[in-house]
Coordinates of C-alpha atoms and ligand atoms in Angstrom, one line a residue:
X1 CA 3.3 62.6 151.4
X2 CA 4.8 64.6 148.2
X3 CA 4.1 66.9 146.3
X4 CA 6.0 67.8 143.4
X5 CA 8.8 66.0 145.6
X6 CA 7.8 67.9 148.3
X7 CA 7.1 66.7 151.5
X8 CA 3.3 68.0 153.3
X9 CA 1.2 67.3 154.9
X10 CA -3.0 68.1 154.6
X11 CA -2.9 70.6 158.0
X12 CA -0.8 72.5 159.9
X13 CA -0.4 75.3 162.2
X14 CA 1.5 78.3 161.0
X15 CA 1.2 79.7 164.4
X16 CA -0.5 79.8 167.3
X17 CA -4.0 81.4 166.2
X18 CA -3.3 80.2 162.4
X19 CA -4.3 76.8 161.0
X20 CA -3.2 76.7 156.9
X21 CA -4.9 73.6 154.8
X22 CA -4.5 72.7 151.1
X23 CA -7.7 73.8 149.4
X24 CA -8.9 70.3 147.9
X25 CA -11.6 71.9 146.2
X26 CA -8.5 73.3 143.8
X27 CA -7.5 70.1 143.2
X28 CA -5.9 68.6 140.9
X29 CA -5.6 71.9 138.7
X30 CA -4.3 73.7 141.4
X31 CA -2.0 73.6 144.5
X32 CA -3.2 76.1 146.7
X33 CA -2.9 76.4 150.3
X34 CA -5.2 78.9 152.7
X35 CA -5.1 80.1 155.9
X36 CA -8.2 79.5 158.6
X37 CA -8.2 82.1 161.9
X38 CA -11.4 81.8 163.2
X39 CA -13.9 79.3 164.0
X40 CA -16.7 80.3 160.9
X41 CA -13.7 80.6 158.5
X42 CA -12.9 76.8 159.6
X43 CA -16.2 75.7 160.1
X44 CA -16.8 76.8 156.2
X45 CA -13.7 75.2 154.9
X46 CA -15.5 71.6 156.6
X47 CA -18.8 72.4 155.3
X48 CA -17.8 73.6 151.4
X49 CA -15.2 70.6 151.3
X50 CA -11.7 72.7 151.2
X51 CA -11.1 69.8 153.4
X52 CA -12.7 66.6 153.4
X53 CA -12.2 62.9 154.3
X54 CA -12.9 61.5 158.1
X55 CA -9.7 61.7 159.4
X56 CA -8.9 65.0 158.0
X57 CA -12.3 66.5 159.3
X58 CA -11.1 65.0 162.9
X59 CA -7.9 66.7 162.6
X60 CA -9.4 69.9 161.4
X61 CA -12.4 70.0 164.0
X62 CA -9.2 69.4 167.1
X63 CA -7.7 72.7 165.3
X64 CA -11.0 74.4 165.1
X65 CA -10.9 73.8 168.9
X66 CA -8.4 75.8 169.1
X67 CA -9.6 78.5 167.8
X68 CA -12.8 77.9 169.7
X69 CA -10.5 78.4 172.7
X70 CA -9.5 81.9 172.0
X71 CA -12.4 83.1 171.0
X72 CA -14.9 81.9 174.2
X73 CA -15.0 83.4 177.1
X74 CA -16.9 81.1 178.8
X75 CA -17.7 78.0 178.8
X76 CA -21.3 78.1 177.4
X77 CA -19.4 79.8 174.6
X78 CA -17.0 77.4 173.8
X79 CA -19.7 74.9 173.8
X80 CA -21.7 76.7 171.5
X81 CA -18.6 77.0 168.9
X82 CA -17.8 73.3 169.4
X83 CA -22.0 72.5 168.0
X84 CA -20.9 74.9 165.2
X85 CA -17.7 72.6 164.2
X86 CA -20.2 69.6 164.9
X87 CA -23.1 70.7 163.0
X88 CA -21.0 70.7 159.4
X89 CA -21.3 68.0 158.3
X90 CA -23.1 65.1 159.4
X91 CA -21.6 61.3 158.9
X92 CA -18.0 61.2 159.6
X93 CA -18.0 60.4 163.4
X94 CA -14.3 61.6 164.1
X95 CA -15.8 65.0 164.2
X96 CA -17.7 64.5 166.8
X97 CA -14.9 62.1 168.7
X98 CA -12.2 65.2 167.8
X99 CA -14.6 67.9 169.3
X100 CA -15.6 65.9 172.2
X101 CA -11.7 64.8 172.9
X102 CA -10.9 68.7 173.2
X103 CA -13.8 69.6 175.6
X104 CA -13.0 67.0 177.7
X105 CA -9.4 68.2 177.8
X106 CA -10.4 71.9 178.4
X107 CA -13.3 70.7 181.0
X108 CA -10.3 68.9 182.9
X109 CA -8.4 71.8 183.2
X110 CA -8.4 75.3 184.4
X111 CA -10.1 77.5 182.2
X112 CA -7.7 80.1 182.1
X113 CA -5.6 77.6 180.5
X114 CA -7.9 76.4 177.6
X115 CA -5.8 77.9 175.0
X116 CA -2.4 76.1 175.4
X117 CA -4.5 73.2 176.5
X118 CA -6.5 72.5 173.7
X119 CA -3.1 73.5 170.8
X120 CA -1.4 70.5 172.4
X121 CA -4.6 68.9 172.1
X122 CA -5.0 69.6 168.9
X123 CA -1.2 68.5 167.6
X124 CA -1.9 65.3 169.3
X125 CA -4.9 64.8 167.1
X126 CA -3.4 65.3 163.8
X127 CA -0.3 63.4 164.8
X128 CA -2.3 60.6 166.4
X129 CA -4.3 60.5 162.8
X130 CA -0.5 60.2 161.0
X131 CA 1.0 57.6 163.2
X132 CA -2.2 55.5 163.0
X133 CA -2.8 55.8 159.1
X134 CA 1.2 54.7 159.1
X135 CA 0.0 51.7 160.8
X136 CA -2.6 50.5 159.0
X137 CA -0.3 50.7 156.2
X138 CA 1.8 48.1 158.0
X139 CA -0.7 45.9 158.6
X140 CA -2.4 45.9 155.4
X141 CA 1.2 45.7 153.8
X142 CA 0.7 41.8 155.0
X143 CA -2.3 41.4 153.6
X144 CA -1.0 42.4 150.0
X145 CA 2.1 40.4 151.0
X146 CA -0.1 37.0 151.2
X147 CA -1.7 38.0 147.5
X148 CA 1.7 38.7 146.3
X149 CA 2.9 35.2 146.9
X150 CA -0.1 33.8 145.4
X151 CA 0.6 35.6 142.2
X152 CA 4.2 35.0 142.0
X153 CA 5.4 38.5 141.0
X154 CA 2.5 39.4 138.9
X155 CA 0.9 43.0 139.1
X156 CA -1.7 42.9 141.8
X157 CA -4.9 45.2 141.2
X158 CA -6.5 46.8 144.0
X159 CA -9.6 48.7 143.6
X160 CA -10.1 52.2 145.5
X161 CA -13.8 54.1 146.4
X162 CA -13.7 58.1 146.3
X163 CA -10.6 59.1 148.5
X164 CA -9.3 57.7 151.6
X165 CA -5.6 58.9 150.8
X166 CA -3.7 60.7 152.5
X167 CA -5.8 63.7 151.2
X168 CA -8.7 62.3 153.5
X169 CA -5.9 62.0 156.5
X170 CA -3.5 64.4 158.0
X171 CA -1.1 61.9 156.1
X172 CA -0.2 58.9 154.6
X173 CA -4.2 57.9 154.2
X174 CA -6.2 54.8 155.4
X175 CA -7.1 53.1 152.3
X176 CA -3.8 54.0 150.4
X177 CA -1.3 53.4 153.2
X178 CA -1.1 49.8 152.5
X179 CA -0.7 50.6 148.9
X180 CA 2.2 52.8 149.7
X181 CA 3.5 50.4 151.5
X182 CA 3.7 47.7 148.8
X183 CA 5.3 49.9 146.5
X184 CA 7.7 51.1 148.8
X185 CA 8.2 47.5 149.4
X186 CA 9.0 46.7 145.9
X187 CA 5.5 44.7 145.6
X188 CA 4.2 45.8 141.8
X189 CA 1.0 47.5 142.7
X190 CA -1.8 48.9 140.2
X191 CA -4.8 51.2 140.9
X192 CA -8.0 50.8 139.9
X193 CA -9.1 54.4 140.6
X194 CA -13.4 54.6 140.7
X195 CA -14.1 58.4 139.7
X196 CA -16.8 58.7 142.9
X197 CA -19.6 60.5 140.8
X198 CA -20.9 63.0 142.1
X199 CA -18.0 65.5 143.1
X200 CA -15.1 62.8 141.7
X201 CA -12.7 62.7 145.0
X202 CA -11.2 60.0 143.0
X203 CA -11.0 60.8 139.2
X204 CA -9.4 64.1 140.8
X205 CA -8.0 63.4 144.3
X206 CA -7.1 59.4 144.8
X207 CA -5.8 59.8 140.8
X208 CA -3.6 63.2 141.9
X209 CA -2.2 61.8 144.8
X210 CA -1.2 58.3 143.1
X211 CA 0.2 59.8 140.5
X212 CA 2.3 62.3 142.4
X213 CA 4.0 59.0 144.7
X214 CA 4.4 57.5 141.0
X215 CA 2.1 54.5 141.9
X216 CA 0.3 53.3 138.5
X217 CA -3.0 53.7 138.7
X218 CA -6.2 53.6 136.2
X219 CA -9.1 55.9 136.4
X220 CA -12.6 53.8 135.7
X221 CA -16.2 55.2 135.8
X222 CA -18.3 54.1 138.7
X223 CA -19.6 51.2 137.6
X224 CA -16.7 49.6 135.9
X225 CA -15.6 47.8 139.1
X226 CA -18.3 44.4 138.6
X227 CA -17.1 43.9 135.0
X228 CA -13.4 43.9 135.9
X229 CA -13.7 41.3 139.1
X230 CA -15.8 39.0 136.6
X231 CA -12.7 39.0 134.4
X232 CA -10.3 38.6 137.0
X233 CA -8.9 41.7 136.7
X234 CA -9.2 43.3 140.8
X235 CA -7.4 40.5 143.3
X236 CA -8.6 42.9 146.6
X237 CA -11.0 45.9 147.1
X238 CA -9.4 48.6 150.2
X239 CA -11.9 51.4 150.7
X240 CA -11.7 53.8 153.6
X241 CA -14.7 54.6 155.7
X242 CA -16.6 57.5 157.3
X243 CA -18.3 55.9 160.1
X244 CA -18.4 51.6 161.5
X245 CA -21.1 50.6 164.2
X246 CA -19.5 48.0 166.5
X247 CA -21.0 45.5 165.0
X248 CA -19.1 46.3 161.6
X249 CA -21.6 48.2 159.1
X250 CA -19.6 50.7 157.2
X251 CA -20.8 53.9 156.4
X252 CA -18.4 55.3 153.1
X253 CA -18.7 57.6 150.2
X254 CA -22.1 56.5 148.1
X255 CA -21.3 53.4 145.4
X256 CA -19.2 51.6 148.2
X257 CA -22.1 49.2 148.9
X258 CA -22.2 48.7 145.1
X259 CA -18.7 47.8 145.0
X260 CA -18.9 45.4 148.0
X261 CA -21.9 43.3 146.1
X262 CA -19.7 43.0 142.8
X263 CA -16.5 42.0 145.2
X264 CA -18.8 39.5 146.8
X265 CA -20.4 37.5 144.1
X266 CA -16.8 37.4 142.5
X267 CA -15.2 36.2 145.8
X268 CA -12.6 39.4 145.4
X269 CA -11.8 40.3 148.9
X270 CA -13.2 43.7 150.3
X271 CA -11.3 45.2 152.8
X272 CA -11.8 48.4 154.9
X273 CA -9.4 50.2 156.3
X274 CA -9.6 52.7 159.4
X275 CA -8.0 54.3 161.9
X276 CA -10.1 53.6 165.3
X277 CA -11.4 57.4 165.8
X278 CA -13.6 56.0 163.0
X279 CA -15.6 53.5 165.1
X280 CA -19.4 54.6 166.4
X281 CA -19.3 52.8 169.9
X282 CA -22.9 53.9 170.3
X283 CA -24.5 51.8 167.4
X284 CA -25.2 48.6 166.0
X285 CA -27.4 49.0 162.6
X286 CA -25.4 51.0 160.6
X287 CA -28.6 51.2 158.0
X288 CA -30.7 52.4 160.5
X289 CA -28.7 54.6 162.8
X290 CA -25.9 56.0 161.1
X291 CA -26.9 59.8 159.6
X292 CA -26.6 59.9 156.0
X293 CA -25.3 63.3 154.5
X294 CA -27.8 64.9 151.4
X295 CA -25.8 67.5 149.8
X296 CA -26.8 69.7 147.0
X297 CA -28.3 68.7 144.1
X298 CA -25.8 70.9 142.0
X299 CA -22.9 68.5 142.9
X300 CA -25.3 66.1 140.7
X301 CA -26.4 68.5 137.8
X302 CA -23.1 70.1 137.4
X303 CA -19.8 69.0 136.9
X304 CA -16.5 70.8 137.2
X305 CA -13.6 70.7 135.2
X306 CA -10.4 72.2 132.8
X307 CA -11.5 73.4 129.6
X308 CA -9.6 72.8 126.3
X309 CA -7.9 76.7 127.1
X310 CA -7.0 75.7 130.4
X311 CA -9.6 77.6 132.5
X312 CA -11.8 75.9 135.3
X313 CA -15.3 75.8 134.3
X314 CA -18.7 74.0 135.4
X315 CA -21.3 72.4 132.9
X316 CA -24.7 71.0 133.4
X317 CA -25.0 67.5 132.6
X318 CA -28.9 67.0 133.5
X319 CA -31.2 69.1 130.9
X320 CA -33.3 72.0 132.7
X321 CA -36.7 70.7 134.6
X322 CA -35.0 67.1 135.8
X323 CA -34.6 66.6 139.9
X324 CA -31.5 64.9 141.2
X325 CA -31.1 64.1 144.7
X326 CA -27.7 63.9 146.3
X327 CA -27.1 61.0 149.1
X328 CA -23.4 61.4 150.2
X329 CA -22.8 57.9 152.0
X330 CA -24.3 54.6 152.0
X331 CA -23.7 51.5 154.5
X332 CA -22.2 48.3 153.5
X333 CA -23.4 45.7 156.0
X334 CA -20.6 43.8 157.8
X335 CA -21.2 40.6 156.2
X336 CA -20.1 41.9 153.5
X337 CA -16.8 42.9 154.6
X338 CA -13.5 40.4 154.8
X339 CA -11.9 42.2 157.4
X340 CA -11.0 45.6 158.5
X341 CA -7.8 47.0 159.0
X342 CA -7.1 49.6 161.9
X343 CA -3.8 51.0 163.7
X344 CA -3.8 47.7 166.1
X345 CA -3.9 44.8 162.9
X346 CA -7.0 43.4 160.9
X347 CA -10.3 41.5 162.9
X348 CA -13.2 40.4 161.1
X349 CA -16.3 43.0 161.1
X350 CA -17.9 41.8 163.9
X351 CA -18.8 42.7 167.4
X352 CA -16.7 40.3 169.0
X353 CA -13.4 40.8 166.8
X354 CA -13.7 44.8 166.9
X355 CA -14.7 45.3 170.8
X356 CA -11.2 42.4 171.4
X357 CA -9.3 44.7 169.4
X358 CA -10.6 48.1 170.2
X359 CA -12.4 47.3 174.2
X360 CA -12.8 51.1 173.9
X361 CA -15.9 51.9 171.8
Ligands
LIG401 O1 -17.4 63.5 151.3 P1 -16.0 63.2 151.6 O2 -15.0 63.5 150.5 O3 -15.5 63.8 152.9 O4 -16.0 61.7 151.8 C1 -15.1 61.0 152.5 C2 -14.4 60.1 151.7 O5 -13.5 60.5 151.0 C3 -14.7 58.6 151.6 O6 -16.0 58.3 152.0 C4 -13.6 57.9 152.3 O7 -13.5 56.6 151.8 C5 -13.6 57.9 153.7 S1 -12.8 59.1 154.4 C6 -11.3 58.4 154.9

């Protein structure tokens, strides 16, 4: 997506033993891009959020593979370096799926060829990530379509949870693609952009990244989102997600299940939107079994930002002597959900419609 015009993407290789990221945690202030060479130096960039979002952690784990490759020798070594990449963060299952996808490449072949096998690997990956975020922009371009009829012309309001843009992707996003789509379409789209308290991936990624495709979009604080759908004012809901059981719970940034209530009792439909590396084959109860990241308690205290001058600074918000506890995810039961979109269309968020679509999981 652009840039200041420019076209990028969130990851790359610069060559073979190089993988180069845009710092997020720089973001919006700053464009800043760094380079990652070995598997601690990645492995830090998942964990401290330099990048973040599902997809982009996939795509980012299949390069940390990579790197994995060179630096094992054996094959109890490279299995120790792929727990490392896994052991980052905890709830956004295509790091797991990414890691296991590259052992099971490099188990398939000859050892001595691990390195070339797991860089093509690893491009497949991130391009398999872009081509099936491109999709669900298709396919969620319809659904916008069908409200755009309805309305006759009028701006249709879509409200966004943290960031599933293209940020969170290799490109092109999840819960934006469709968006993009519209507007590219000619469709008038507008934004309602929730900040995602506590580290604001909205107020400071989602808003950045609207704003730089020139898509209007409005920044609200968390819990604007019920007010607005009793006045009318959101026609659809699009969130992404970080992890859905095969029965359809969806495990996404913390406030989602919040937002799904609201869209509920105001019959506003709520939509999620994946690519299928997203799904968690293995369970059923998203409530019960999918892990919920804590993070620190800081990201809740302290909040970062530009100062009048210009310079970056961080303020407490809670007074001295007050806890705060830091969930990073809840799970919005499938009930709850009007459908989900993914590379191959949109099913309901049930077994039976998601195991049709996806036979895989
Ligand atoms: O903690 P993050 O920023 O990695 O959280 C991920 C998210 O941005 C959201 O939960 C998103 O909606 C799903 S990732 C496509």
């Amino acid at each position: 997506m652009l840039v200041s015009g420019a076209s990028f993407r969130t990851i790359w290789m610069s060559d073979e033993s190089t993988i180069r990221i845009i710092d997020q945690r720089r973001l919006p202030w700053h464009f800043e891009l760094i380079d990652l060479r070995t598997v601690a130096e990645l492995a830090g960039a998942i964990k401290d959020m330099a990048v973040r979002g599902a997809g982009l952690i996939g795509a980012t784990a299949g390069y940390g593979m990579a790197l994995a490759a060179r630096e094992a020798q054996t094959m109890t070594e490279l299995e120790a370096l792929a727990n490392q990449l896994i052991q980052t963060r905890p709830t956004a299952v295509n790091l797991s799926w990414a890691v296991n996808r590259q052992l099971q490449a490099m188990r398939a072949a000859e050892f001595a060829r691990r390195v070339q096998v797991s860089l093509t690997e690893a491009e497949n990956i991130a391009n398999e990530d872009a081509d099936a975020c491109a999709e669900i922009g298709k396919h969620g371009l319809e659904i916008i379509r069908r409200i755009a009829k309805l309305k006759a012309g009028q701006m249709i309001n879509i409200l966004t949870h943290c960031n599933a843009g293209w940020l969170a992707f290799v490109d092109h996003g999840s819960a934006t693609a469709p968006i993009y789509a519209a507007h590219a379409a000619g469709i008038p789209v507008h934004v309602w952009v929730d900040e995602t308290r506590p580290r604001n991936q909205g107020a400071r990624l989602t808003a950045w990244e609207l704003r730089e495709q020139g898509i209007p979009h409005t920044v609200i604080a968390d819990n604007t989102g019920g007010h607005l759908m009793q006045h009318g004012l959101v026609d659809l809901v699009i969130t992404g997600a970080d992890r859905v059981t095969r029965s359809g719970d969806v495990a996404n940034k913390i406030g989602t299940y919040l937002k799904a209530l609201a869209a509920h009792d105001n019959q506003v439909p709520f939509y999620v939107a994946l690519p299928s590396s997203t799904f968690d084959g293995s369970l059923r109860d998203g409530i019960r079994g999918i892990p919920i990241e804590q993070r620190d308690a800081s990201e809740v205290t302290h909040l970062e930002g530009l100062t009048e001058a210009g310079d970056l600074a961080t303020v407490r918000v809670v007074s001295e002597g007050s806890s705060a506890v830091n969930y990073g995810f809840d799970v919005t039961p499938a009930r709850l959900i009007t459908g989900l979109i993914t590379e191959r269309g949109v099913c309901n968020a049930d077994e039976s419609a998601i195991t049709t679509l996806h036979p895989e999981i």
